[in-house]
Amino acid sequence: MDTAFYRPPLRLVGSMPIIGPFADNWENVEQFQFREDDLLISTYPKSGTTWVSKIVDLILNKGDMEESQKAAIFERVPFLECSGPGVPSATEILNKLDFPRVIKTHLAVEVLPQSFWDKKFKIIYVARNAKDVAVSYYHFYRMAYGHPDPGTWDEFLNSYMEGNVAFGRWSTHVKNWWKIRQQKDILYLFYEDMLEDPRREMEKVLKFMEREISDEVMEKILNHTSFQAMKNNPMDNYSTFPFMDHSISPFMRKGIFGDWKNHFTVSQNEKFDEYYRQEMADTDLTFRM
Ligand code: A3P
Ligand code: EST
C-alpha cells in the first residue's frame, strides 16, 4: 500500500480540516471554474452523497442502467477536492469531462472556490441527522485509510464534536449551507426524508432538475437506487476503490435511520444532546433524530 495514504494527519485549508493529501491540490480546487450547466451535489460526509449521486446520474440517463454501469459512481460524479497519490485528482478529470457535469463536494461554505459565488448553477444539498452521521463516519474512518486513526468510538465522537474530523464540524456545514439556500439555487434534502419516501424526494429532484420521466422509468430508478441494489452493485458500493478495507466495514453499511441508538451510551447521548442544543441554537434548521 502507498504509505502516503496510510492514516495521514488532517490538514487545514482555511478554517476547514481536510484529508491530508487533498490539501496538496488545494490551489486547483480554489481555481476551479464552475459552469452554468453544472449540477453540484454537496453534503457533509456520510449523509447520502452516493445515493443522491446515483439518482441524479440515472435521471440524466433516463434510467438507462447500461449507461450508468459504464463506470463507477465516483468516476461518473467526480469528487471535486479528491486528490493524492494513487487517486487521480478530480479537478484534472473535471476539466476534461463532457458537459453537463455532475460534481460532488464535501466542502464547507467558508472554503468554497470563488467561482462558486460568481456562477449560477444548480446545487443539491443532502443533510443527515448528526448522530447517525457520527456513527457512519466512525465506521468510514475505520475502513478508509486516508483518514487519521479514529481511535475508540468515544474518542472519535469527541473529535467529531470538536470539528476535528475531515470537513470540519457537522453543525457548521449544515447550518451554513442552509443559510445560503435562498441566495443560491439550492435544493436542500434530508436523508431521513429520502428513506421515508424515496419517490416523493425523487419527484423533488426531478422538478428541481426540470426533467420529466415516465412512471416506468421512475420505478426503475427507484429499484436501482434502493440500498440493497446499490450495496450489491460494484459500480456503486466502492468495492473497486483503492485504500478502503470493506472487511472492516463495508461502504454500504446499513442505510438506516437511528443506528446511533446502537452506539451512543446514555452518558454520550446526554453530553451530545447538550452540545447539540448549543450548536443549533442559532438556526431554524431542524432534524429528525
Ligand atoms: P451508513 O453508514 O449509516 O450505512 P455517503 O454516500 O455520503 O458517504 O453516505 C454513506 C451512507 O449512506 C452510508 O450510511 C450508506 O449505507 C448510506 N447509503 C448509501 N446508499 C444508500 C441507499 N441507496 N439507501 C439508503 N442509504 C444509503
Ligand atoms: C472521503 C469522503 C467521501 O465521501 C469519499 C471519499 C472517496 C475518496 C477517499 C476519501 C473519501 C477517504 C480517504 C481516501 C480517499 C481516496 C484515498 C484516501 O485514502 C480513501
mmCIF file of C-alpha atoms and ligand atoms in Angstrom:
data_model
loop_
_atom_site.group_PDB
_atom_site.id
_atom_site.type_symbol
_atom_site.label_atom_id
_atom_site.label_comp_id
_atom_site.label_asym_id
_atom_site.label_seq_id
_atom_site.Cartn_x
_atom_site.Cartn_y
_atom_site.Cartn_z
ATOM 1 C CA MET A 1 0.000 0.000 0.000
ATOM 2 C CA ASP A 2 1.157 3.521 -0.758
ATOM 3 C CA THR A 3 2.175 4.731 2.685
ATOM 4 C CA ALA A 4 1.440 8.355 1.767
ATOM 5 C CA PHE A 5 -2.211 7.433 2.063
ATOM 6 C CA TYR A 6 -1.975 5.362 5.226
ATOM 7 C CA ARG A 7 -3.583 7.393 8.025
ATOM 8 C CA PRO A 8 -2.003 10.772 7.154
ATOM 9 C CA PRO A 9 -2.876 13.609 9.542
ATOM 10 C CA LEU A 10 -5.633 16.031 8.553
ATOM 11 C CA ARG A 11 -4.522 19.421 7.215
ATOM 12 C CA LEU A 12 -6.232 22.774 7.377
ATOM 13 C CA VAL A 13 -7.454 24.631 4.308
ATOM 14 C CA GLY A 14 -8.691 27.967 5.607
ATOM 15 C CA SER A 15 -10.678 27.037 8.684
ATOM 16 C CA MET A 16 -11.576 23.523 7.499
ATOM 17 C CA PRO A 17 -9.630 20.308 8.224
ATOM 18 C CA ILE A 18 -9.286 18.140 5.136
ATOM 19 C CA ILE A 19 -7.867 14.694 4.291
ATOM 20 C CA GLY A 20 -4.091 15.307 4.293
ATOM 21 C CA PRO A 21 -3.191 14.599 0.641
ATOM 22 C CA PHE A 22 -6.252 16.526 -0.606
ATOM 23 C CA ALA A 23 -4.572 19.718 0.667
ATOM 24 C CA ASP A 24 -1.783 19.342 -1.922
ATOM 25 C CA ASN A 25 -4.242 20.033 -4.736
ATOM 26 C CA TRP A 26 -5.958 22.912 -2.969
ATOM 27 C CA GLU A 27 -4.721 25.563 -5.403
ATOM 28 C CA ASN A 28 -6.506 23.780 -8.257
ATOM 29 C CA VAL A 29 -9.687 23.485 -6.184
ATOM 30 C CA GLU A 30 -9.595 27.202 -5.410
ATOM 31 C CA GLN A 31 -9.143 27.989 -9.086
ATOM 32 C CA PHE A 32 -11.804 25.555 -10.237
ATOM 33 C CA GLN A 33 -14.295 27.113 -12.665
ATOM 34 C CA PHE A 34 -17.946 26.138 -12.331
ATOM 35 C CA ARG A 35 -20.254 26.396 -15.350
ATOM 36 C CA GLU A 36 -23.929 27.312 -15.524
ATOM 37 C CA ASP A 37 -24.839 23.791 -16.685
ATOM 38 C CA ASP A 38 -23.049 22.073 -13.778
ATOM 39 C CA LEU A 39 -25.003 20.282 -11.090
ATOM 40 C CA LEU A 40 -23.253 20.240 -7.727
ATOM 41 C CA ILE A 41 -24.068 17.625 -5.091
ATOM 42 C CA SER A 42 -22.961 18.898 -1.734
ATOM 43 C CA THR A 43 -23.034 17.097 1.603
ATOM 44 C CA TYR A 44 -21.260 16.648 4.875
ATOM 45 C CA PRO A 45 -19.648 13.152 4.603
ATOM 46 C CA LYS A 46 -21.906 10.134 5.196
ATOM 47 C CA SER A 47 -25.147 11.982 4.546
ATOM 48 C CA GLY A 48 -26.323 10.168 1.406
ATOM 49 C CA THR A 49 -23.963 11.591 -1.221
ATOM 50 C CA THR A 50 -23.588 8.358 -3.175
ATOM 51 C CA TRP A 51 -27.313 7.683 -3.064
ATOM 52 C CA VAL A 52 -28.339 11.062 -4.469
ATOM 53 C CA SER A 53 -25.456 10.931 -6.983
ATOM 54 C CA LYS A 54 -26.838 7.677 -8.366
ATOM 55 C CA ILE A 55 -30.378 9.064 -8.538
ATOM 56 C CA VAL A 56 -29.171 12.143 -10.433
ATOM 57 C CA ASP A 57 -26.997 10.060 -12.763
ATOM 58 C CA LEU A 58 -29.924 7.784 -13.617
ATOM 59 C CA ILE A 59 -32.288 10.730 -14.129
ATOM 60 C CA LEU A 60 -29.842 12.285 -16.584
ATOM 61 C CA ASN A 61 -29.635 8.933 -18.387
ATOM 62 C CA LYS A 62 -33.421 8.433 -18.297
ATOM 63 C CA GLY A 63 -32.988 5.263 -16.256
ATOM 64 C CA ASP A 64 -30.582 3.676 -18.748
ATOM 65 C CA MET A 65 -28.823 1.280 -16.417
ATOM 66 C CA GLU A 66 -26.393 0.132 -19.071
ATOM 67 C CA GLU A 67 -25.104 3.669 -19.479
ATOM 68 C CA SER A 68 -24.890 4.136 -15.722
ATOM 69 C CA GLN A 69 -22.936 0.854 -15.374
ATOM 70 C CA LYS A 70 -20.173 2.035 -17.715
ATOM 71 C CA ALA A 71 -18.165 3.466 -14.827
ATOM 72 C CA ALA A 72 -18.262 3.569 -11.042
ATOM 73 C CA ILE A 73 -20.341 6.307 -9.452
ATOM 74 C CA PHE A 74 -17.195 8.002 -8.064
ATOM 75 C CA GLU A 75 -15.943 8.329 -11.658
ATOM 76 C CA ARG A 76 -19.276 9.474 -13.081
ATOM 77 C CA VAL A 77 -19.649 12.092 -10.371
ATOM 78 C CA PRO A 78 -16.114 13.319 -9.596
ATOM 79 C CA PHE A 79 -15.359 14.438 -6.047
ATOM 80 C CA LEU A 80 -14.052 17.999 -6.542
ATOM 81 C CA GLU A 81 -11.462 18.109 -3.747
ATOM 82 C CA CYS A 82 -10.285 14.476 -4.056
ATOM 83 C CA SER A 83 -6.616 14.057 -4.912
ATOM 84 C CA GLY A 84 -3.450 12.304 -3.838
ATOM 85 C CA PRO A 85 -1.010 9.536 -4.715
ATOM 86 C CA GLY A 86 -2.776 6.689 -6.490
ATOM 87 C CA VAL A 87 -6.019 8.626 -6.991
ATOM 88 C CA PRO A 88 -6.477 10.896 -9.983
ATOM 89 C CA SER A 89 -7.141 14.477 -8.962
ATOM 90 C CA ALA A 90 -10.749 15.344 -9.620
ATOM 91 C CA THR A 91 -10.012 18.869 -10.829
ATOM 92 C CA GLU A 92 -7.993 17.343 -13.686
ATOM 93 C CA ILE A 93 -10.783 14.898 -14.536
ATOM 94 C CA LEU A 94 -13.449 17.602 -14.337
ATOM 95 C CA ASN A 95 -11.596 19.857 -16.709
ATOM 96 C CA LYS A 96 -11.747 17.091 -19.351
ATOM 97 C CA LEU A 97 -15.263 15.810 -18.649
ATOM 98 C CA ASP A 98 -18.169 16.132 -21.099
ATOM 99 C CA PHE A 99 -20.933 18.592 -20.202
ATOM 100 C CA PRO A 100 -23.240 18.765 -18.351
ATOM 101 C CA ARG A 101 -21.162 17.699 -15.372
ATOM 102 C CA VAL A 102 -22.373 16.376 -12.045
ATOM 103 C CA ILE A 103 -19.874 17.210 -9.315
ATOM 104 C CA LYS A 104 -19.642 16.050 -5.716
ATOM 105 C CA THR A 105 -18.212 18.090 -2.852
ATOM 106 C CA HIS A 106 -17.975 17.975 0.933
ATOM 107 C CA LEU A 107 -16.566 21.495 1.191
ATOM 108 C CA ALA A 108 -17.850 23.777 3.920
ATOM 109 C CA VAL A 109 -19.366 27.072 2.733
ATOM 110 C CA GLU A 110 -16.404 29.081 4.098
ATOM 111 C CA VAL A 111 -13.872 27.419 1.797
ATOM 112 C CA LEU A 112 -15.807 27.264 -1.488
ATOM 113 C CA PRO A 113 -13.883 28.444 -4.567
ATOM 114 C CA GLN A 114 -14.610 31.980 -5.801
ATOM 115 C CA SER A 115 -16.259 30.645 -8.955
ATOM 116 C CA PHE A 116 -18.983 29.066 -6.807
ATOM 117 C CA TRP A 117 -20.154 32.580 -5.939
ATOM 118 C CA ASP A 118 -19.673 34.016 -9.426
ATOM 119 C CA LYS A 119 -21.677 31.459 -11.388
ATOM 120 C CA LYS A 120 -25.321 30.460 -11.198
ATOM 121 C CA PHE A 121 -25.888 26.700 -11.332
ATOM 122 C CA LYS A 122 -27.970 24.071 -9.593
ATOM 123 C CA ILE A 123 -26.960 22.567 -6.278
ATOM 124 C CA ILE A 124 -28.468 19.653 -4.371
ATOM 125 C CA TYR A 125 -27.527 19.591 -0.698
ATOM 126 C CA VAL A 126 -28.294 16.484 1.382
ATOM 127 C CA ALA A 127 -28.228 16.629 5.173
ATOM 128 C CA ARG A 128 -28.498 13.762 7.651
ATOM 129 C CA ASN A 129 -29.027 13.863 11.402
ATOM 130 C CA ALA A 130 -25.873 14.481 13.446
ATOM 131 C CA LYS A 131 -25.949 11.257 15.455
ATOM 132 C CA ASP A 132 -26.321 8.821 12.553
ATOM 133 C CA VAL A 133 -23.647 10.762 10.664
ATOM 134 C CA ALA A 134 -21.277 10.375 13.630
ATOM 135 C CA VAL A 135 -21.769 6.591 13.633
ATOM 136 C CA SER A 136 -21.493 6.223 9.872
ATOM 137 C CA TYR A 137 -18.418 8.483 9.810
ATOM 138 C CA TYR A 138 -16.724 6.476 12.576
ATOM 139 C CA HIS A 139 -17.063 3.257 10.578
ATOM 140 C CA PHE A 140 -15.917 5.064 7.432
ATOM 141 C CA TYR A 141 -12.814 6.357 9.241
ATOM 142 C CA ARG A 142 -12.067 2.782 10.294
ATOM 143 C CA MET A 143 -12.292 1.354 6.765
ATOM 144 C CA ALA A 144 -10.840 4.229 4.685
ATOM 145 C CA TYR A 145 -7.142 4.604 5.448
ATOM 146 C CA GLY A 146 -6.932 8.151 4.099
ATOM 147 C CA HIS A 147 -8.324 9.320 7.441
ATOM 148 C CA PRO A 148 -6.357 9.527 10.668
ATOM 149 C CA ASP A 149 -6.886 6.646 13.079
ATOM 150 C CA PRO A 150 -10.355 7.244 14.605
ATOM 151 C CA GLY A 151 -9.341 5.735 17.983
ATOM 152 C CA THR A 152 -12.191 4.329 20.051
ATOM 153 C CA TRP A 153 -15.808 5.282 19.358
ATOM 154 C CA ASP A 154 -15.706 7.601 22.378
ATOM 155 C CA GLU A 155 -12.528 9.272 21.124
ATOM 156 C CA PHE A 156 -13.958 9.666 17.650
ATOM 157 C CA LEU A 157 -17.200 11.139 18.990
ATOM 158 C CA ASN A 158 -15.197 13.771 20.879
ATOM 159 C CA SER A 159 -13.169 14.662 17.768
ATOM 160 C CA TYR A 160 -16.415 14.887 15.793
ATOM 161 C CA MET A 161 -17.965 17.232 18.342
ATOM 162 C CA GLU A 162 -14.844 19.408 18.287
ATOM 163 C CA GLY A 163 -14.950 19.507 14.487
ATOM 164 C CA ASN A 164 -11.555 17.838 14.428
ATOM 165 C CA VAL A 165 -12.546 15.494 11.568
ATOM 166 C CA ALA A 166 -12.249 15.780 7.797
ATOM 167 C CA PHE A 167 -14.514 18.609 6.518
ATOM 168 C CA GLY A 168 -14.903 20.078 9.985
ATOM 169 C CA ARG A 169 -17.952 20.463 12.170
ATOM 170 C CA TRP A 170 -21.217 18.883 11.080
ATOM 171 C CA SER A 171 -23.201 21.795 12.560
ATOM 172 C CA THR A 172 -21.222 24.489 10.735
ATOM 173 C CA HIS A 173 -21.641 22.592 7.484
ATOM 174 C CA VAL A 174 -25.404 22.016 7.608
ATOM 175 C CA LYS A 175 -26.196 25.453 9.071
ATOM 176 C CA ASN A 176 -24.160 27.467 6.596
ATOM 177 C CA TRP A 177 -25.418 25.563 3.561
ATOM 178 C CA TRP A 178 -28.937 26.109 4.938
ATOM 179 C CA LYS A 179 -28.199 29.831 5.281
ATOM 180 C CA ILE A 180 -27.210 30.273 1.637
ATOM 181 C CA ARG A 181 -30.045 28.183 0.187
ATOM 182 C CA GLN A 182 -32.028 31.239 -0.898
ATOM 183 C CA GLN A 183 -29.090 33.183 -2.203
ATOM 184 C CA LYS A 184 -28.042 30.259 -4.446
ATOM 185 C CA ASP A 185 -30.135 27.768 -6.425
ATOM 186 C CA ILE A 186 -30.160 25.013 -3.773
ATOM 187 C CA LEU A 187 -32.472 22.056 -3.240
ATOM 188 C CA TYR A 188 -31.940 21.128 0.424
ATOM 189 C CA LEU A 189 -32.848 17.493 1.075
ATOM 190 C CA PHE A 190 -32.772 15.262 4.139
ATOM 191 C CA TYR A 191 -31.561 11.667 4.190
ATOM 192 C CA GLU A 192 -34.362 10.741 6.613
ATOM 193 C CA ASP A 193 -36.981 12.046 4.136
ATOM 194 C CA MET A 194 -35.368 10.021 1.352
ATOM 195 C CA LEU A 195 -35.606 6.878 3.473
ATOM 196 C CA GLU A 196 -39.200 7.627 4.433
ATOM 197 C CA ASP A 197 -40.476 8.253 0.925
ATOM 198 C CA PRO A 198 -37.892 7.888 -1.847
ATOM 199 C CA ARG A 199 -40.471 8.544 -4.570
ATOM 200 C CA ARG A 200 -41.574 11.857 -3.070
ATOM 201 C CA GLU A 201 -37.967 13.005 -2.699
ATOM 202 C CA MET A 202 -37.091 11.894 -6.224
ATOM 203 C CA GLU A 203 -40.003 13.951 -7.515
ATOM 204 C CA LYS A 204 -38.482 16.988 -5.799
ATOM 205 C CA VAL A 205 -35.166 16.251 -7.522
ATOM 206 C CA LEU A 206 -36.870 15.886 -10.916
ATOM 207 C CA LYS A 207 -38.727 19.157 -10.552
ATOM 208 C CA PHE A 208 -35.551 20.916 -9.450
ATOM 209 C CA MET A 209 -33.612 19.479 -12.398
ATOM 210 C CA GLU A 210 -36.504 20.434 -14.709
ATOM 211 C CA ARG A 211 -36.703 16.884 -16.034
ATOM 212 C CA GLU A 212 -39.650 14.631 -16.708
ATOM 213 C CA ILE A 213 -39.635 10.849 -16.797
ATOM 214 C CA SER A 214 -42.317 8.212 -17.238
ATOM 215 C CA ASP A 215 -43.706 6.236 -14.276
ATOM 216 C CA GLU A 216 -41.956 3.198 -15.663
ATOM 217 C CA VAL A 217 -38.557 4.914 -15.647
ATOM 218 C CA MET A 218 -39.264 6.312 -12.188
ATOM 219 C CA GLU A 219 -39.969 2.792 -10.924
ATOM 220 C CA LYS A 220 -36.781 1.528 -12.499
ATOM 221 C CA ILE A 221 -34.673 4.255 -10.908
ATOM 222 C CA LEU A 222 -36.260 3.607 -7.507
ATOM 223 C CA ASN A 223 -35.354 -0.073 -7.808
ATOM 224 C CA HIS A 224 -31.787 0.575 -8.888
ATOM 225 C CA THR A 225 -31.205 3.089 -6.091
ATOM 226 C CA SER A 226 -32.559 1.004 -3.216
ATOM 227 C CA PHE A 227 -29.991 0.291 -0.507
ATOM 228 C CA GLN A 228 -29.786 -3.409 -1.393
ATOM 229 C CA ALA A 229 -29.406 -2.761 -5.121
ATOM 230 C CA MET A 230 -26.612 -0.237 -4.534
ATOM 231 C CA LYS A 231 -24.913 -2.424 -1.933
ATOM 232 C CA ASN A 232 -24.793 -5.277 -4.454
ATOM 233 C CA ASN A 233 -23.703 -3.125 -7.382
ATOM 234 C CA PRO A 234 -19.895 -2.937 -7.737
ATOM 235 C CA MET A 235 -20.329 0.363 -9.614
ATOM 236 C CA ASP A 236 -21.978 1.907 -6.528
ATOM 237 C CA ASN A 237 -20.502 0.177 -3.486
ATOM 238 C CA TYR A 238 -16.903 1.448 -3.766
ATOM 239 C CA SER A 239 -15.587 -2.138 -3.866
ATOM 240 C CA THR A 240 -13.388 -1.125 -6.806
ATOM 241 C CA PHE A 241 -11.960 1.873 -4.936
ATOM 242 C CA PRO A 242 -8.390 1.741 -3.564
ATOM 243 C CA PHE A 243 -7.473 2.446 0.071
ATOM 244 C CA MET A 244 -10.651 1.089 1.580
ATOM 245 C CA ASP A 245 -10.982 -2.164 3.536
ATOM 246 C CA HIS A 246 -14.577 -3.331 3.237
ATOM 247 C CA SER A 247 -13.859 -6.296 5.511
ATOM 248 C CA ILE A 248 -13.508 -3.786 8.381
ATOM 249 C CA SER A 249 -16.803 -2.101 7.473
ATOM 250 C CA PRO A 250 -18.489 -2.008 4.067
ATOM 251 C CA PHE A 251 -19.083 1.370 2.410
ATOM 252 C CA MET A 252 -22.758 0.440 2.079
ATOM 253 C CA ARG A 253 -23.052 -0.365 5.762
ATOM 254 C CA LYS A 254 -26.667 -0.307 6.997
ATOM 255 C CA GLY A 255 -28.510 2.517 5.270
ATOM 256 C CA ILE A 256 -30.977 3.053 8.097
ATOM 257 C CA PHE A 257 -32.313 5.733 10.413
ATOM 258 C CA GLY A 258 -31.475 5.618 14.134
ATOM 259 C CA ASP A 259 -28.445 3.319 14.167
ATOM 260 C CA TRP A 260 -26.953 5.813 16.658
ATOM 261 C CA LYS A 261 -29.065 4.114 19.334
ATOM 262 C CA ASN A 262 -26.826 1.045 18.970
ATOM 263 C CA HIS A 263 -23.662 3.100 19.538
ATOM 264 C CA PHE A 264 -24.270 6.025 21.909
ATOM 265 C CA THR A 265 -24.125 5.222 25.616
ATOM 266 C CA VAL A 266 -26.587 7.046 27.880
ATOM 267 C CA SER A 267 -23.884 9.449 29.023
ATOM 268 C CA GLN A 268 -22.555 10.070 25.499
ATOM 269 C CA ASN A 269 -26.098 10.812 24.446
ATOM 270 C CA GLU A 270 -26.700 13.286 27.287
ATOM 271 C CA LYS A 271 -23.449 15.063 26.518
ATOM 272 C CA PHE A 272 -24.227 15.137 22.813
ATOM 273 C CA ASP A 273 -27.760 16.469 23.345
ATOM 274 C CA GLU A 274 -26.390 19.368 25.380
ATOM 275 C CA TYR A 275 -23.732 20.082 22.755
ATOM 276 C CA TYR A 276 -26.342 19.849 20.003
ATOM 277 C CA ARG A 277 -28.671 22.291 21.760
ATOM 278 C CA GLN A 278 -25.877 24.861 21.890
ATOM 279 C CA GLU A 279 -24.664 24.276 18.335
ATOM 280 C CA MET A 280 -28.141 24.526 16.823
ATOM 281 C CA ALA A 281 -29.459 27.423 18.963
ATOM 282 C CA ASP A 282 -28.812 29.981 16.223
ATOM 283 C CA THR A 283 -30.648 28.265 13.360
ATOM 284 C CA ASP A 284 -34.202 27.354 12.355
ATOM 285 C CA LEU A 285 -32.873 24.188 10.692
ATOM 286 C CA THR A 286 -34.285 21.079 12.386
ATOM 287 C CA PHE A 287 -33.671 17.343 12.075
ATOM 288 C CA ARG A 288 -35.478 14.160 12.943
ATOM 289 C CA MET A 289 -33.353 12.151 15.319
HETATM 290 P P1 A3P B 1 -24.455 4.022 6.890
HETATM 291 O O1 A3P B 1 -23.004 4.003 7.187
HETATM 292 O O2 A3P B 1 -25.265 4.569 8.038
HETATM 293 O O3 A3P B 1 -24.989 2.708 6.423
HETATM 294 P P2 A3P B 1 -22.160 8.914 1.670
HETATM 295 O O4 A3P B 1 -22.520 8.371 0.346
HETATM 296 O O5 A3P B 1 -22.485 10.357 1.859
HETATM 297 O O6 A3P B 1 -20.761 8.577 2.055
HETATM 298 O O7 A3P B 1 -23.106 8.217 2.741
HETATM 299 C C1 A3P B 1 -22.982 6.872 3.054
HETATM 300 C C2 A3P B 1 -24.155 6.448 3.894
HETATM 301 O O8 A3P B 1 -25.325 6.404 3.059
HETATM 302 C C3 A3P B 1 -23.985 5.054 4.479
HETATM 303 O O9 A3P B 1 -24.711 5.047 5.703
HETATM 304 C C4 A3P B 1 -24.645 4.216 3.395
HETATM 305 O O10 A3P B 1 -25.021 2.935 3.814
HETATM 306 C C5 A3P B 1 -25.842 5.086 3.070
HETATM 307 N N1 A3P B 1 -26.446 4.781 1.759
HETATM 308 C C6 A3P B 1 -25.825 4.666 0.573
HETATM 309 N N2 A3P B 1 -26.696 4.338 -0.408
HETATM 310 C C7 A3P B 1 -27.908 4.248 0.180
HETATM 311 C C8 A3P B 1 -29.223 3.926 -0.289
HETATM 312 N N3 A3P B 1 -29.445 3.627 -1.571
HETATM 313 N N4 A3P B 1 -30.234 3.924 0.600
HETATM 314 C C9 A3P B 1 -30.005 4.220 1.908
HETATM 315 N N5 A3P B 1 -28.796 4.520 2.410
HETATM 316 C C10 A3P B 1 -27.755 4.544 1.566
HETATM 317 C C1 EST B 2 -13.916 10.685 1.675
HETATM 318 C C2 EST B 2 -15.260 11.005 1.640
HETATM 319 C C3 EST B 2 -16.035 10.543 0.594
HETATM 320 O O1 EST B 2 -17.342 10.850 0.547
HETATM 321 C C4 EST B 2 -15.489 9.788 -0.418
HETATM 322 C C5 EST B 2 -14.138 9.511 -0.403
HETATM 323 C C6 EST B 2 -13.543 8.841 -1.580
HETATM 324 C C7 EST B 2 -12.072 9.170 -1.675
HETATM 325 C C8 EST B 2 -11.440 8.737 -0.415
HETATM 326 C C9 EST B 2 -11.894 9.625 0.744
HETATM 327 C C10 EST B 2 -13.360 9.910 0.690
HETATM 328 C C11 EST B 2 -11.448 8.947 2.032
HETATM 329 C C12 EST B 2 -9.937 8.759 2.078
HETATM 330 C C13 EST B 2 -9.456 8.020 0.850
HETATM 331 C C14 EST B 2 -9.927 8.771 -0.375
HETATM 332 C C15 EST B 2 -9.146 8.167 -1.515
HETATM 333 C C16 EST B 2 -7.820 7.770 -0.892
HETATM 334 C C17 EST B 2 -7.958 8.032 0.588
HETATM 335 O O2 EST B 2 -7.259 7.074 1.305
HETATM 336 C C18 EST B 2 -9.900 6.576 0.927
#
